[in-house]
Amino acid sequence: MKNLKLWEEYTRESLHLSILLTGGIGYIGSHAAASLIEAGYDVVLFDNLSNSDASVHNRLEKITNKKISFVEGDIRDFELISKTLNQYKIEAVMHFAGLKAVGESVQNPLRYYDNNVGGSMSLIRAMQENNIKKIVFSSSATVYGVPQYLPIDESHPLSAINPYGRTKIYIEEILADLAISDPDWKIMSLRYFNPIGAHDSGLIGESPKAVPNNLMPYIIKVAKGELAKVNVYGDDYQTPDGTGVRDYIHVMDLVEGHMAALLFLNNHSGFHAINLGTGNGYSVKEIIDTFSKVTHTKVPYEIVGRRDGDVAISYASVDHAKKLLGWQAKRDLKEMCLSAWKVMSSSK
Ligand code: NAD
Ligand code: UFG
């Protein structure tokens, strides 16, 4: 269910503001596009399709019943990004573009530093040159590394344990320095916990190109019979059932958090970092059981060894988001599972 009060405000404030969504064809960017357009924003998608499919553009036009501008390109292409910002008279940027596979970042760190940090530098320089100084950045709970206490609040020390996580910390630091150097910048870094689920239309969702690393898309492949079983990475953690606990958040709640962040930046300059989660933790077994129950599917699983780099428990303190953004997640685990299943059960 939508947060209706916030939606009234989003719609009132959108005023055909022109927003660039880097990575706008990807999982979270495409869901953000659907909501922003529904609220009345003018949206331009910018994506190099390295981890997404151009068909998402058509599906977004179907969902919104609008023509949507899409520029195929790489954020490291300074000339193109600068031209796009200028041509579409962009007023704010939501920066989703990035590579996000933890294991791959360990194998190929330079690719991650080049794409994520280099790409962000190119984007921010182009924004500065075009005098566009409002940005919402996709950060991650991975910046906290191994939790020293729970729930994790925004003052928790930052210490990523892999190159992917370090790219997020470096980008945050670059943005924070920029805000100090020039008080006109309005910067929000949103630290996502575990986004899952999909748009109500069933037309867009999370569809990774390779075999999924993440739990929910993997469960779906097993439920569809495309993979034999879920490998549960360890049942000997200090958690109620021994399996890993995470803070799963519905992607539509997450995008509403972005819209609240955009409103916040209307009246606040400087650099801000806020967690986006629900504040609740669910174990791997609870996710498999709930998914199986609400979708009436069988999800066989097997307990295997722990995955390198996994932490036992991670969940967010959501007080800061409530206080600063007036936002909190509304959708429950059942909705997350059902919406993810609706889109993925019908796709190949
Ligand atoms: P995604 O891979 O589905 O979307 C990212 C999009 O960016 C893709 O469409 C890809 O083609 C595009 N892209 C990548 N590099 C690009 C470049 N150099 N130029 C232009 N486009 C480029 O991933 P997502 O799940 O939608 O994640 C969006 C952002 O949120 C990422 O920055 C990710 O690190 C962050 N994040 C995601 C999660 C998660 O669990 N999904 C959690 C925390 C943070
Ligand atoms: N898990 C399994 N089997 C699988 C996949 C995952 O048991 O096949 C378990 C993991 O061990 C973990 C939980 O399911 O306990 C969630 O794992 P995910 O891979 O779905 O998510 P992570 O918490 O490991 O990481 C995700 C993103 C990161 C991001 C992080 C925090 O992949 O990019 O959330 O936001 F940094």
Coordinates of C-alpha atoms and ligand atoms in Angstrom, one line a residue:
M1 CA 0.0 0.0 0.0
K2 CA 1.2 3.5 -0.8
N3 CA 1.9 6.1 1.8
L4 CA -1.0 8.4 0.7
K5 CA 0.0 11.4 2.7
L6 CA 3.5 11.5 1.2
W7 CA 2.1 10.9 -2.3
E8 CA -0.2 14.0 -2.0
E9 CA 3.0 16.0 -1.2
Y10 CA 5.0 14.4 -4.0
T11 CA 2.4 15.2 -6.6
R12 CA 2.0 18.8 -5.4
E13 CA 5.7 19.4 -5.4
S14 CA 6.7 17.7 -8.6
L15 CA 5.8 20.6 -10.9
H16 CA 7.2 18.9 -14.0
L17 CA 10.7 19.1 -12.5
S18 CA 13.1 17.4 -14.9
I19 CA 15.1 14.6 -13.3
L20 CA 17.8 12.5 -14.8
L21 CA 17.9 8.8 -13.7
T22 CA 21.4 7.3 -14.3
G23 CA 20.9 3.5 -14.3
G24 CA 17.2 4.2 -15.0
I25 CA 16.7 1.0 -16.9
G26 CA 18.0 -1.2 -14.0
Y27 CA 16.0 -2.7 -11.2
I28 CA 15.7 0.2 -8.7
G29 CA 16.0 3.0 -11.3
S30 CA 13.1 1.6 -13.4
H31 CA 10.8 1.4 -10.3
A32 CA 11.8 4.9 -9.4
A33 CA 10.9 6.1 -12.9
A34 CA 7.4 4.6 -12.7
S35 CA 6.7 6.4 -9.4
L36 CA 8.3 9.7 -10.4
I37 CA 6.3 9.9 -13.6
E38 CA 3.1 8.9 -11.7
A39 CA 3.7 11.9 -9.4
G40 CA 4.2 14.3 -12.3
Y41 CA 7.9 14.6 -12.7
D42 CA 9.6 14.7 -16.1
V43 CA 12.0 11.8 -16.2
V44 CA 15.0 11.1 -18.5
L45 CA 16.6 7.7 -18.3
F46 CA 20.3 7.3 -18.9
D47 CA 21.8 3.8 -19.0
N48 CA 24.5 1.8 -20.8
L49 CA 22.5 -1.4 -20.6
S50 CA 25.5 -3.3 -19.1
N51 CA 23.1 -5.0 -16.6
S52 CA 19.7 -4.4 -18.0
D53 CA 17.5 -4.8 -21.1
A54 CA 16.2 -2.0 -23.3
S55 CA 12.7 -3.7 -23.3
V56 CA 12.3 -2.2 -19.8
H57 CA 12.0 1.2 -21.5
N58 CA 8.9 0.0 -23.5
R59 CA 7.4 -1.6 -20.4
L60 CA 7.8 1.6 -18.5
E61 CA 6.0 3.5 -21.3
K62 CA 3.2 1.0 -21.1
I63 CA 2.9 1.3 -17.3
T64 CA 2.9 5.1 -17.3
N65 CA 1.1 5.5 -20.7
K66 CA 3.7 8.2 -21.5
K67 CA 6.6 8.7 -23.9
I68 CA 9.8 8.5 -21.8
S69 CA 13.1 10.0 -22.9
F70 CA 15.9 7.4 -22.9
V71 CA 19.6 8.1 -23.7
E72 CA 21.7 5.0 -24.1
G73 CA 25.2 5.8 -22.9
D74 CA 27.8 5.5 -20.2
I75 CA 28.2 7.9 -17.3
R76 CA 32.0 7.9 -17.9
D77 CA 31.3 9.6 -21.3
F78 CA 31.6 13.1 -19.9
E79 CA 30.6 14.8 -23.2
L80 CA 27.4 12.8 -23.5
I81 CA 26.3 13.1 -19.9
S82 CA 27.0 16.9 -20.0
K83 CA 25.1 17.3 -23.3
T84 CA 22.1 15.3 -21.9
L85 CA 22.0 17.4 -18.7
N86 CA 21.9 20.5 -20.8
Q87 CA 19.6 19.3 -23.6
Y88 CA 16.8 18.1 -21.2
K89 CA 17.2 21.1 -18.8
I90 CA 17.8 18.7 -15.9
E91 CA 17.2 20.1 -12.4
A92 CA 18.1 17.1 -10.2
V93 CA 19.8 13.7 -10.6
M94 CA 19.0 10.3 -9.1
H95 CA 22.2 8.4 -9.5
F96 CA 21.5 4.6 -9.6
A97 CA 24.1 3.6 -12.2
G98 CA 26.7 1.3 -10.9
L99 CA 28.0 -2.3 -10.8
K100 CA 26.9 -4.2 -7.7
A101 CA 28.2 -7.8 -7.6
V102 CA 30.3 -8.2 -4.5
G103 CA 32.2 -11.3 -5.7
E104 CA 33.0 -9.8 -9.1
S105 CA 34.3 -6.7 -7.4
V106 CA 36.9 -8.8 -5.5
Q107 CA 37.9 -10.5 -8.8
N108 CA 38.0 -7.3 -10.8
P109 CA 38.4 -4.3 -8.5
L110 CA 39.6 -1.9 -11.2
R111 CA 36.4 -2.4 -13.2
Y112 CA 34.5 -1.4 -10.1
Y113 CA 36.6 1.6 -9.3
D114 CA 36.5 2.7 -12.9
N115 CA 32.8 2.3 -13.4
N116 CA 31.5 3.3 -10.0
V117 CA 34.0 5.9 -8.8
G118 CA 35.2 7.1 -12.2
G119 CA 31.6 7.2 -13.5
S120 CA 30.4 9.2 -10.5
M121 CA 33.2 11.6 -10.9
S122 CA 32.3 12.2 -14.5
L123 CA 28.7 12.7 -13.7
I124 CA 29.3 15.1 -10.8
R125 CA 31.8 17.1 -12.9
A126 CA 29.2 17.4 -15.6
M127 CA 26.6 18.5 -13.1
Q128 CA 28.9 21.1 -11.7
E129 CA 29.7 22.4 -15.2
N130 CA 25.9 22.7 -15.9
N131 CA 25.2 24.3 -12.5
I132 CA 23.0 21.4 -11.4
K133 CA 23.6 20.8 -7.7
K134 CA 21.0 18.4 -6.5
I135 CA 21.7 14.7 -6.4
V136 CA 20.3 11.6 -4.7
F137 CA 22.9 8.8 -4.6
S138 CA 22.3 5.0 -4.3
S139 CA 24.6 3.9 -1.5
S140 CA 24.3 0.7 0.5
A141 CA 24.3 -0.8 3.9
T142 CA 27.5 -2.6 2.8
V143 CA 29.3 0.7 3.8
Y144 CA 28.9 -0.4 7.5
G145 CA 30.9 -3.6 7.0
V146 CA 30.6 -6.0 10.0
P147 CA 28.0 -4.5 12.3
Q148 CA 29.4 -3.4 15.7
Y149 CA 25.9 -2.9 17.1
L150 CA 22.3 -3.3 16.1
P151 CA 20.2 -1.7 14.8
I152 CA 22.7 0.0 12.5
D153 CA 22.3 3.8 12.6
E154 CA 23.9 6.4 10.4
S155 CA 26.7 7.1 13.0
H156 CA 27.9 3.5 12.8
P157 CA 31.6 3.5 11.6
L158 CA 32.1 2.9 7.9
S159 CA 34.4 0.0 7.0
A160 CA 33.5 -1.9 3.9
I161 CA 35.0 -5.4 3.5
N162 CA 35.1 -5.6 -0.3
P163 CA 35.9 -3.3 -3.3
Y164 CA 32.2 -2.8 -4.2
G165 CA 31.6 -1.5 -0.6
R166 CA 34.6 0.7 -0.8
T167 CA 33.4 2.3 -4.1
K168 CA 30.3 3.4 -2.2
I169 CA 32.3 4.8 0.7
Y170 CA 34.7 6.7 -1.7
I171 CA 31.8 8.2 -3.6
E172 CA 30.1 9.3 -0.4
E173 CA 33.3 11.0 0.7
I174 CA 33.7 12.7 -2.6
L175 CA 30.1 14.0 -2.3
A176 CA 30.7 15.1 1.2
D177 CA 33.8 17.1 0.3
L178 CA 32.0 18.7 -2.6
A179 CA 29.2 19.8 -0.3
I180 CA 31.8 21.4 2.0
S181 CA 33.5 23.2 -0.9
D182 CA 30.3 24.7 -2.2
P183 CA 27.2 25.3 0.0
D184 CA 24.9 25.3 -3.1
W185 CA 25.2 21.5 -3.4
K186 CA 22.2 19.5 -2.0
I187 CA 23.2 15.9 -1.7
M188 CA 21.4 12.8 -0.3
S189 CA 23.1 9.5 0.0
L190 CA 20.6 6.7 0.6
R191 CA 22.0 3.6 2.2
Y192 CA 19.8 0.8 1.1
F193 CA 19.4 -2.4 3.1
N194 CA 18.0 -5.3 1.1
P195 CA 15.5 -4.2 -1.6
I196 CA 13.2 -7.0 -3.0
G197 CA 9.8 -7.1 -4.7
A198 CA 8.5 -5.4 -7.8
H199 CA 6.0 -3.0 -9.3
D200 CA 2.3 -3.8 -8.9
S201 CA 1.8 -3.9 -12.7
G202 CA 3.9 -7.1 -12.9
L203 CA 5.7 -5.6 -15.9
I204 CA 9.0 -4.7 -14.3
G205 CA 11.0 -6.4 -11.6
E206 CA 14.5 -7.6 -10.7
S207 CA 15.8 -9.6 -13.6
P208 CA 19.6 -10.1 -13.3
K209 CA 21.3 -11.1 -16.5
A210 CA 23.4 -13.9 -14.9
V211 CA 22.6 -16.6 -12.3
P212 CA 21.4 -14.5 -9.3
N213 CA 23.7 -13.8 -6.4
N214 CA 20.9 -12.4 -4.2
L215 CA 18.4 -14.5 -2.3
M216 CA 15.1 -13.4 -3.7
P217 CA 15.8 -13.8 -7.4
Y218 CA 17.5 -17.1 -6.6
I219 CA 14.4 -18.3 -4.8
I220 CA 12.2 -17.4 -7.7
K221 CA 14.4 -19.4 -10.2
V222 CA 14.0 -22.4 -7.9
A223 CA 10.2 -21.9 -7.5
K224 CA 10.0 -21.8 -11.4
G225 CA 12.0 -25.0 -11.6
E226 CA 14.9 -23.4 -13.4
L227 CA 17.3 -24.1 -10.6
A228 CA 17.1 -27.3 -8.4
K229 CA 17.4 -25.8 -4.9
V230 CA 18.4 -22.8 -2.9
N231 CA 21.8 -23.1 -1.2
V232 CA 21.3 -21.7 2.2
Y233 CA 24.7 -20.3 3.2
G234 CA 25.1 -21.5 6.8
D235 CA 22.7 -22.4 9.6
D236 CA 25.3 -21.9 12.4
Y237 CA 25.1 -18.2 12.9
Q238 CA 24.1 -16.6 16.2
T239 CA 20.5 -16.0 15.0
P240 CA 17.2 -17.5 16.1
D241 CA 17.3 -20.3 13.5
G242 CA 21.0 -20.1 12.6
T243 CA 20.5 -18.6 9.1
G244 CA 21.5 -15.1 8.2
V245 CA 19.2 -12.2 9.1
R246 CA 18.6 -9.1 6.8
D247 CA 16.4 -6.1 6.6
Y248 CA 14.4 -6.7 3.4
I249 CA 12.5 -3.7 2.0
H250 CA 9.9 -3.5 -0.7
V251 CA 11.4 -1.7 -3.8
M252 CA 8.3 0.5 -4.0
D253 CA 8.8 1.7 -0.4
L254 CA 12.4 2.3 -1.3
V255 CA 11.5 4.5 -4.3
E256 CA 9.0 6.5 -2.1
G257 CA 12.0 7.1 0.2
H258 CA 13.8 8.6 -2.8
M259 CA 10.9 10.9 -3.5
A260 CA 10.8 12.0 0.2
A261 CA 14.6 12.7 -0.1
L262 CA 14.1 14.8 -3.2
L263 CA 11.5 17.0 -1.3
F264 CA 13.9 17.2 1.7
L265 CA 16.6 18.6 -0.6
N266 CA 14.3 21.4 -1.7
N267 CA 15.0 23.0 1.7
H268 CA 18.3 21.5 2.8
S269 CA 21.8 22.0 1.4
G270 CA 24.9 20.0 2.4
F271 CA 25.6 16.3 2.4
H272 CA 23.2 13.9 4.2
A273 CA 23.2 10.1 4.6
I274 CA 20.1 8.2 5.5
N275 CA 19.3 4.4 5.9
L276 CA 16.5 3.0 3.9
G277 CA 15.2 -0.2 5.5
T278 CA 12.2 -1.4 7.5
G279 CA 14.0 -1.9 10.8
N280 CA 12.9 -5.5 10.9
G281 CA 15.2 -8.5 10.3
Y282 CA 14.1 -11.8 8.6
S283 CA 16.2 -15.0 8.4
V284 CA 16.9 -16.9 5.1
K285 CA 14.6 -19.7 6.3
E286 CA 11.8 -17.2 7.1
I287 CA 12.1 -15.7 3.6
I288 CA 11.9 -19.2 2.0
D289 CA 9.0 -20.3 4.1
T290 CA 7.0 -17.1 3.6
F291 CA 7.6 -17.1 -0.1
S292 CA 6.6 -20.7 -0.5
K293 CA 3.4 -20.2 1.6
V294 CA 2.1 -17.0 -0.1
T295 CA 2.9 -18.1 -3.6
H296 CA 1.9 -21.7 -3.1
T297 CA 5.1 -23.0 -4.6
K298 CA 7.8 -25.5 -3.5
V299 CA 11.2 -24.1 -2.8
P300 CA 13.6 -26.9 -1.9
Y301 CA 16.7 -25.9 -0.1
E302 CA 19.9 -27.3 1.3
I303 CA 22.1 -26.0 4.0
V304 CA 25.7 -25.5 2.7
G305 CA 28.7 -23.7 4.1
R306 CA 28.8 -20.0 4.9
R307 CA 29.5 -17.6 2.0
D308 CA 32.7 -15.6 2.3
G309 CA 32.1 -12.0 3.5
D310 CA 28.5 -12.6 4.8
V311 CA 27.6 -11.1 8.2
A312 CA 25.2 -12.9 10.6
I313 CA 22.7 -10.1 11.1
S314 CA 22.1 -6.7 9.6
Y315 CA 19.1 -4.4 10.1
A316 CA 18.6 -0.7 10.0
S317 CA 17.7 2.0 12.5
V318 CA 15.0 3.9 10.7
D319 CA 14.7 6.8 13.1
H320 CA 16.7 9.2 11.0
A321 CA 14.6 8.5 7.9
K322 CA 11.4 9.0 9.9
K323 CA 12.6 12.2 11.5
L324 CA 14.2 13.9 8.5
L325 CA 12.2 12.6 5.6
G326 CA 8.8 11.9 7.3
W327 CA 9.1 8.5 5.5
Q328 CA 8.8 4.9 6.7
A329 CA 8.3 1.6 4.9
K330 CA 4.7 0.4 4.7
R331 CA 4.7 -2.9 2.8
D332 CA 5.1 -6.3 4.5
L333 CA 7.1 -9.4 3.6
K334 CA 4.0 -11.0 2.1
E335 CA 3.6 -8.1 -0.4
M336 CA 7.3 -8.2 -1.2
C337 CA 7.2 -12.0 -2.1
L338 CA 3.9 -11.8 -4.0
S339 CA 4.9 -8.8 -6.1
A340 CA 8.3 -10.4 -7.0
W341 CA 6.6 -13.6 -7.9
K342 CA 4.0 -11.9 -10.1
V343 CA 6.5 -10.4 -12.5
M344 CA 9.1 -13.2 -12.5
S345 CA 6.8 -16.2 -12.7
S346 CA 5.6 -15.0 -16.1
S347 CA 9.0 -13.9 -17.5
K348 CA 11.6 -16.2 -19.1
Ligands
NAD1 P1 20.9 -2.8 -11.6 O1 22.2 -3.5 -12.1 O2 19.6 -3.5 -11.9 O3 20.9 -1.3 -12.2 C1 22.0 -0.5 -12.4 C2 21.9 0.1 -13.8 O4 23.0 0.9 -14.1 C3 21.9 -1.0 -14.9 O5 20.8 -0.8 -15.7 C4 23.2 -0.8 -15.6 O6 23.1 -1.2 -17.0 C5 23.5 0.6 -15.4 N1 24.9 1.0 -15.4 C6 25.9 0.4 -14.7 N2 27.1 1.1 -15.0 C7 26.8 2.1 -15.8 C8 27.5 3.2 -16.4 N3 28.8 3.3 -16.3 N4 26.8 4.0 -17.2 C9 25.5 4.0 -17.4 N5 24.7 3.0 -16.9 C10 25.4 2.1 -16.1 O7 21.1 -2.5 -10.0 P2 20.1 -2.0 -9.0 O8 19.8 -3.1 -8.0 O9 19.0 -1.3 -9.6 O10 21.0 -1.0 -8.2 C11 21.0 0.4 -8.4 C12 22.0 1.1 -7.5 O11 21.6 0.8 -6.1 C13 23.4 0.6 -7.7 O12 24.3 1.7 -7.6 C14 23.6 -0.4 -6.5 O13 25.0 -0.4 -6.2 C15 22.7 0.2 -5.5 N6 22.3 -0.8 -4.4 C16 21.6 -1.8 -4.8 C17 21.2 -2.8 -3.9 C18 20.4 -4.0 -4.3 O14 20.3 -5.0 -3.5 N7 19.8 -4.0 -5.4 C19 21.5 -2.6 -2.5 C20 22.3 -1.5 -2.2 C21 22.6 -0.6 -3.1
UFG2 N1 21.7 -16.3 0.8 C1 21.6 -17.7 0.7 N2 21.6 -18.2 -0.5 C2 21.7 -17.5 -1.7 C3 21.8 -16.1 -1.6 C4 21.8 -15.5 -0.4 O1 21.5 -18.3 1.8 O2 21.7 -18.2 -2.7 C5 21.7 -15.6 2.1 C6 22.9 -14.8 2.4 O3 23.9 -15.6 3.0 C7 22.4 -13.7 3.3 C8 20.9 -13.5 2.8 O4 20.6 -14.7 2.1 O5 22.3 -14.2 4.6 C9 20.8 -12.3 1.9 O6 21.8 -12.4 0.8 P1 21.8 -11.4 -0.4 O7 22.9 -11.9 -1.3 O8 20.4 -11.4 -1.0 O9 22.0 -10.0 0.2 P2 23.3 -9.4 1.0 O10 22.7 -9.0 2.3 O11 24.4 -10.4 1.0 O12 23.7 -8.2 0.1 C10 22.8 -7.2 -0.5 C11 23.4 -6.7 -1.8 C12 24.6 -5.9 -1.5 C13 24.3 -4.8 -0.5 C14 23.7 -5.5 0.8 C15 23.4 -4.4 1.8 O13 23.7 -7.8 -2.6 O14 25.0 -5.3 -2.7 O15 22.6 -6.2 0.4 O16 22.5 -3.5 1.2 F1 25.4 -4.2 -0.2

